[in-house]
Structure formats: structure tokens, C-alpha cells
Coordinates of C-alpha atoms in Angstrom, one line a residue:
D19 CA -6.0 -11.2 -4.5
T20 CA -7.2 -11.4 -0.9
L21 CA -7.2 -7.6 -0.4
Q22 CA -8.8 -7.1 -3.8
R23 CA -11.6 -9.5 -3.0
H24 CA -12.1 -7.8 0.4
C25 CA -12.4 -4.4 -1.2
D26 CA -14.8 -5.8 -3.9
M27 CA -17.0 -7.6 -1.3
H28 CA -17.3 -4.4 0.8
S29 CA -17.5 -1.9 -2.1
L30 CA -14.2 -0.3 -1.1
D31 CA -11.8 1.7 -3.3
I32 CA -8.6 -0.3 -3.1
K33 CA -6.6 2.9 -3.6
R34 CA -8.2 4.4 -0.5
T35 CA -8.3 1.3 1.7
Y36 CA -5.7 1.2 4.4
V37 CA -4.8 -2.1 6.0
W38 CA -2.8 -3.3 9.0
I39 CA 0.4 -5.1 7.8
C40 CA 2.1 -6.0 11.0
C41 CA 5.7 -5.8 9.7
L42 CA 5.0 -2.3 8.5
C43 CA 3.0 -1.0 11.4
V44 CA 5.3 -2.5 14.1
N45 CA 8.5 -3.2 12.3
Q46 CA 10.1 -6.1 14.2
H47 CA 13.0 -6.2 11.7
R48 CA 13.8 -2.6 12.8
V49 CA 13.8 -3.8 16.4
V50 CA 16.3 -6.6 15.5
E51 CA 18.5 -4.1 13.7
M52 CA 18.4 -1.8 16.8
K53 CA 19.5 -4.6 19.0
R54 CA 22.4 -5.3 16.7
K55 CA 23.4 -1.6 17.2
G56 CA 23.2 -1.9 20.9
D57 CA 19.8 -0.1 21.3
F58 CA 17.3 -2.0 23.3
V59 CA 13.5 -2.0 22.9
T60 CA 11.7 -3.5 25.8
F61 CA 8.9 -6.0 25.3
E62 CA 6.6 -3.7 27.2
D63 CA 7.3 -0.9 24.7
L64 CA 6.9 -3.2 21.7
A65 CA 3.6 -4.6 23.1
K66 CA 2.3 -1.1 23.9
T67 CA 3.1 0.0 20.4
F68 CA 1.5 -3.1 18.9
R69 CA -1.7 -2.7 21.0
S70 CA -2.0 1.0 20.2
R71 CA -1.6 0.4 16.5
V72 CA -4.1 -2.5 16.4
T73 CA -6.7 -0.5 18.4
G74 CA -5.9 2.8 16.6
I75 CA -6.5 1.2 13.2
G76 CA -9.6 -0.6 14.6
H77 CA -9.8 -3.3 11.9
I78 CA -7.6 -6.2 11.0
L79 CA -7.7 -8.3 7.9
A80 CA -6.2 -11.7 8.8
M81 CA -5.2 -13.9 5.9
M82 CA -5.8 -17.6 6.3
A83 CA -3.6 -19.8 4.0
P84 CA -3.3 -22.6 3.4
W85 CA -6.9 -23.2 4.5
F86 CA -6.2 -26.6 6.1
A87 CA -3.3 -25.2 8.3
P88 CA -3.2 -21.4 8.2
T89 CA 0.2 -20.0 9.0
Y90 CA -1.5 -17.1 10.7
L91 CA -2.7 -19.5 13.5
E92 CA 0.8 -20.8 14.0
R93 CA 2.4 -17.3 14.6
L94 CA 2.0 -16.1 18.2
W95 CA 2.0 -12.4 17.4
C96 CA -0.7 -13.1 14.8
V97 CA -3.1 -14.9 17.2
Y98 CA -2.3 -12.3 19.8
E99 CA -3.2 -9.6 17.3
M100 CA -6.6 -11.3 16.7
Y101 CA -7.2 -11.6 20.4
M102 CA -6.3 -7.9 21.0
A103 CA -8.6 -6.8 18.2
H104 CA -11.4 -8.9 19.7
L105 CA -10.7 -7.6 23.2
H106 CA -10.8 -4.0 22.1
D107 CA -13.9 -4.4 19.9
C108 CA -12.0 -3.9 16.7
Q109 CA -13.4 -5.2 13.5
I110 CA -11.9 -8.6 12.5
T111 CA -12.1 -9.7 8.9
I112 CA -10.7 -13.0 7.8
G113 CA -9.8 -13.5 4.2
M114 CA -8.0 -16.0 2.0
P115 CA -6.6 -16.1 -1.5
S116 CA -9.2 -17.1 -4.1
S117 CA -7.6 -20.5 -4.8
E118 CA -7.6 -21.3 -1.0
R119 CA -11.2 -20.2 -0.7
E120 CA -12.3 -22.4 -3.6
N121 CA -10.5 -25.4 -2.1
F122 CA -12.0 -24.7 1.3
V123 CA -15.5 -24.5 0.1
D124 CA -15.1 -27.4 -2.3
G125 CA -13.9 -29.4 0.8
F126 CA -17.5 -29.2 2.1
V127 CA -18.9 -30.7 -1.0
V128 CA -18.3 -34.4 -0.5
K129 CA -18.9 -36.3 -3.7
D130 CA -17.9 -39.7 -2.3
S131 CA -16.4 -41.2 0.8
S132 CA -12.8 -40.8 -0.5
E133 CA -13.1 -37.0 -0.2
E134 CA -14.3 -37.0 3.4
G135 CA -10.8 -36.2 4.6
L136 CA -11.0 -32.5 3.5
V137 CA -13.8 -31.6 5.9
T138 CA -12.2 -33.6 8.6
K139 CA -8.9 -31.8 8.0
F140 CA -10.6 -28.4 8.6
F141 CA -12.2 -29.6 11.9
E142 CA -8.8 -31.0 12.9
T143 CA -7.3 -27.5 12.2
L144 CA -9.9 -25.9 14.4
S145 CA -9.4 -28.4 17.2
A146 CA -5.7 -27.9 17.1
I147 CA -5.7 -24.2 17.8
N148 CA -3.4 -23.9 20.9
V149 CA -1.6 -20.7 21.6
K150 CA 1.1 -22.6 23.5
N151 CA 2.1 -24.2 20.2
A152 CA 2.4 -20.9 18.3
K153 CA 5.8 -19.7 17.4
A154 CA 7.6 -16.3 17.5
S155 CA 10.9 -15.4 15.9
V156 CA 12.1 -14.0 19.2
D157 CA 12.0 -16.4 22.1
A158 CA 11.7 -13.6 24.7
D159 CA 8.6 -12.3 22.8
R160 CA 7.1 -15.8 22.9
S161 CA 7.6 -16.1 26.6
N162 CA 6.3 -12.6 27.3
I163 CA 3.2 -13.0 25.2
L164 CA 2.4 -16.4 26.7
Q165 CA 2.8 -14.8 30.1
L166 CA 0.4 -12.0 29.2
I167 CA -2.1 -14.6 28.0
Q168 CA -1.7 -16.8 31.1
D169 CA -2.1 -13.7 33.4
G170 CA -5.1 -12.5 31.4
P171 CA -7.7 -14.9 30.1
G172 CA -5.6 -18.0 30.5
Y173 CA -4.6 -20.4 27.7
E174 CA -7.9 -22.3 27.5
A175 CA -10.1 -19.2 27.3
F176 CA -7.7 -17.6 24.8
N177 CA -7.9 -20.7 22.5
V178 CA -11.7 -20.7 22.8
I179 CA -11.9 -17.1 21.8
V180 CA -9.7 -17.5 18.7
N181 CA -11.4 -20.8 17.8
Q182 CA -14.8 -19.1 18.0
L183 CA -13.6 -16.2 15.8
I184 CA -12.4 -18.7 13.2
R185 CA -15.6 -20.9 13.4
N186 CA -17.8 -17.8 12.9
W187 CA -15.7 -16.8 9.9
A188 CA -15.9 -20.3 8.4
V189 CA -19.7 -20.4 8.8
N190 CA -20.0 -16.9 7.2
L191 CA -17.7 -17.9 4.3
V192 CA -19.7 -21.1 3.5
N193 CA -23.0 -19.1 3.7
D194 CA -21.6 -16.4 1.4
E195 CA -20.4 -19.0 -1.0
V196 CA -23.8 -20.7 -1.0
K197 CA -25.4 -17.3 -1.9
V198 CA -22.9 -16.7 -4.7
R199 CA -23.4 -20.2 -6.2
T200 CA -27.2 -20.0 -5.8
A201 CA -27.2 -16.6 -7.6
T202 CA -25.0 -18.1 -10.4
L203 CA -27.3 -21.1 -10.8
E204 CA -30.3 -18.8 -11.0
K205 CA -28.7 -16.8 -13.8
D206 CA -28.1 -19.9 -15.8

């Protein structure tokens, strides 16, 4: 329902909305299959294709789930995709399934001290963003991407950029939800 919500929020026709799905735009499974057959795709070729697809599409919709430890932030190609989109001034939209969104927003509504842990968990997630801890299914890809990051902005600057993108999204999500809940209260 993340894509449906995105289309609804931006008045987009879901039948005419095209999205980046990494495994379809840069099919890494096909690369693995080619290696089994003895064909070889260099990391440079894969990275070039990846970069051209991200920048060519110009907009990524990153899905954050579960809200307290998004898998997206644990995958190296994913955080690199977000960084590449940022670097090349692509639009970055972050979404999450409705149930995750509700849990995320409800975590900011502390009813008593026993619920304090939900908000704390979110801030722990933000502070734990560290590209060096991200995983890739191919060890060589992980090494190569980390080298690109180290040679480029450096690990710390990279982490700060990704963290800032996530913080901006979180603030916007909470603001949007306040508007929605205020409008609902006004109707009642």
C-alpha cells in the first residue's frame, strides 16, 4: 500500500506512475546468473548502469519498514542509491506501509512513561546510521561501494547526508500526520 498512498498523496494515476525497483532496473540476479555461466560484469559497469538508471529516472521512492529499524538503511546498495539520488538532485520520496506509518506516528504520542521507548527507538535508529555496517549480497560490491564512498565524501559525511534525508522525511511525516489528524478532528 506504500505505492498506492504515494500516488494518492500526490494525485498520481497509479496506472501511469513508474517507479524505480532496483532489482528490475539493475537486475543483480541476472548478474549472478551471468557469472555462473562464465560471463563477467565488472563492478564499474554495474555501478555505471546503476547511476545512469537512478539519475535517468530522477526520482526514487524508498520504503522504510519496519519503522524502528528500516531494512533499506541496512542494505548498502539502497543507502548508496539514496546518496546518488541526492548527489544528482533527483527527487527522493520516502514512504512506508500504512501500518508502519501509524506505529511510527503513534510512537510520538507518549501517553505515559512506559511508552517512552518508542520515540527513543526511533532516535537510536537515526543515530545508528553507519554505511560501514550496511550489507551487500556480494562482498566485492560491498568493498567497491565503500571504497567509492571513502574516496568521495568519506564515511562520516555520507552518514550525515543520509541521516539528514531521513530526519527531514520524519519531520515532514509527523507534520503531515498532524494536518491529517487536525482535519479529522475539525470534521467531527
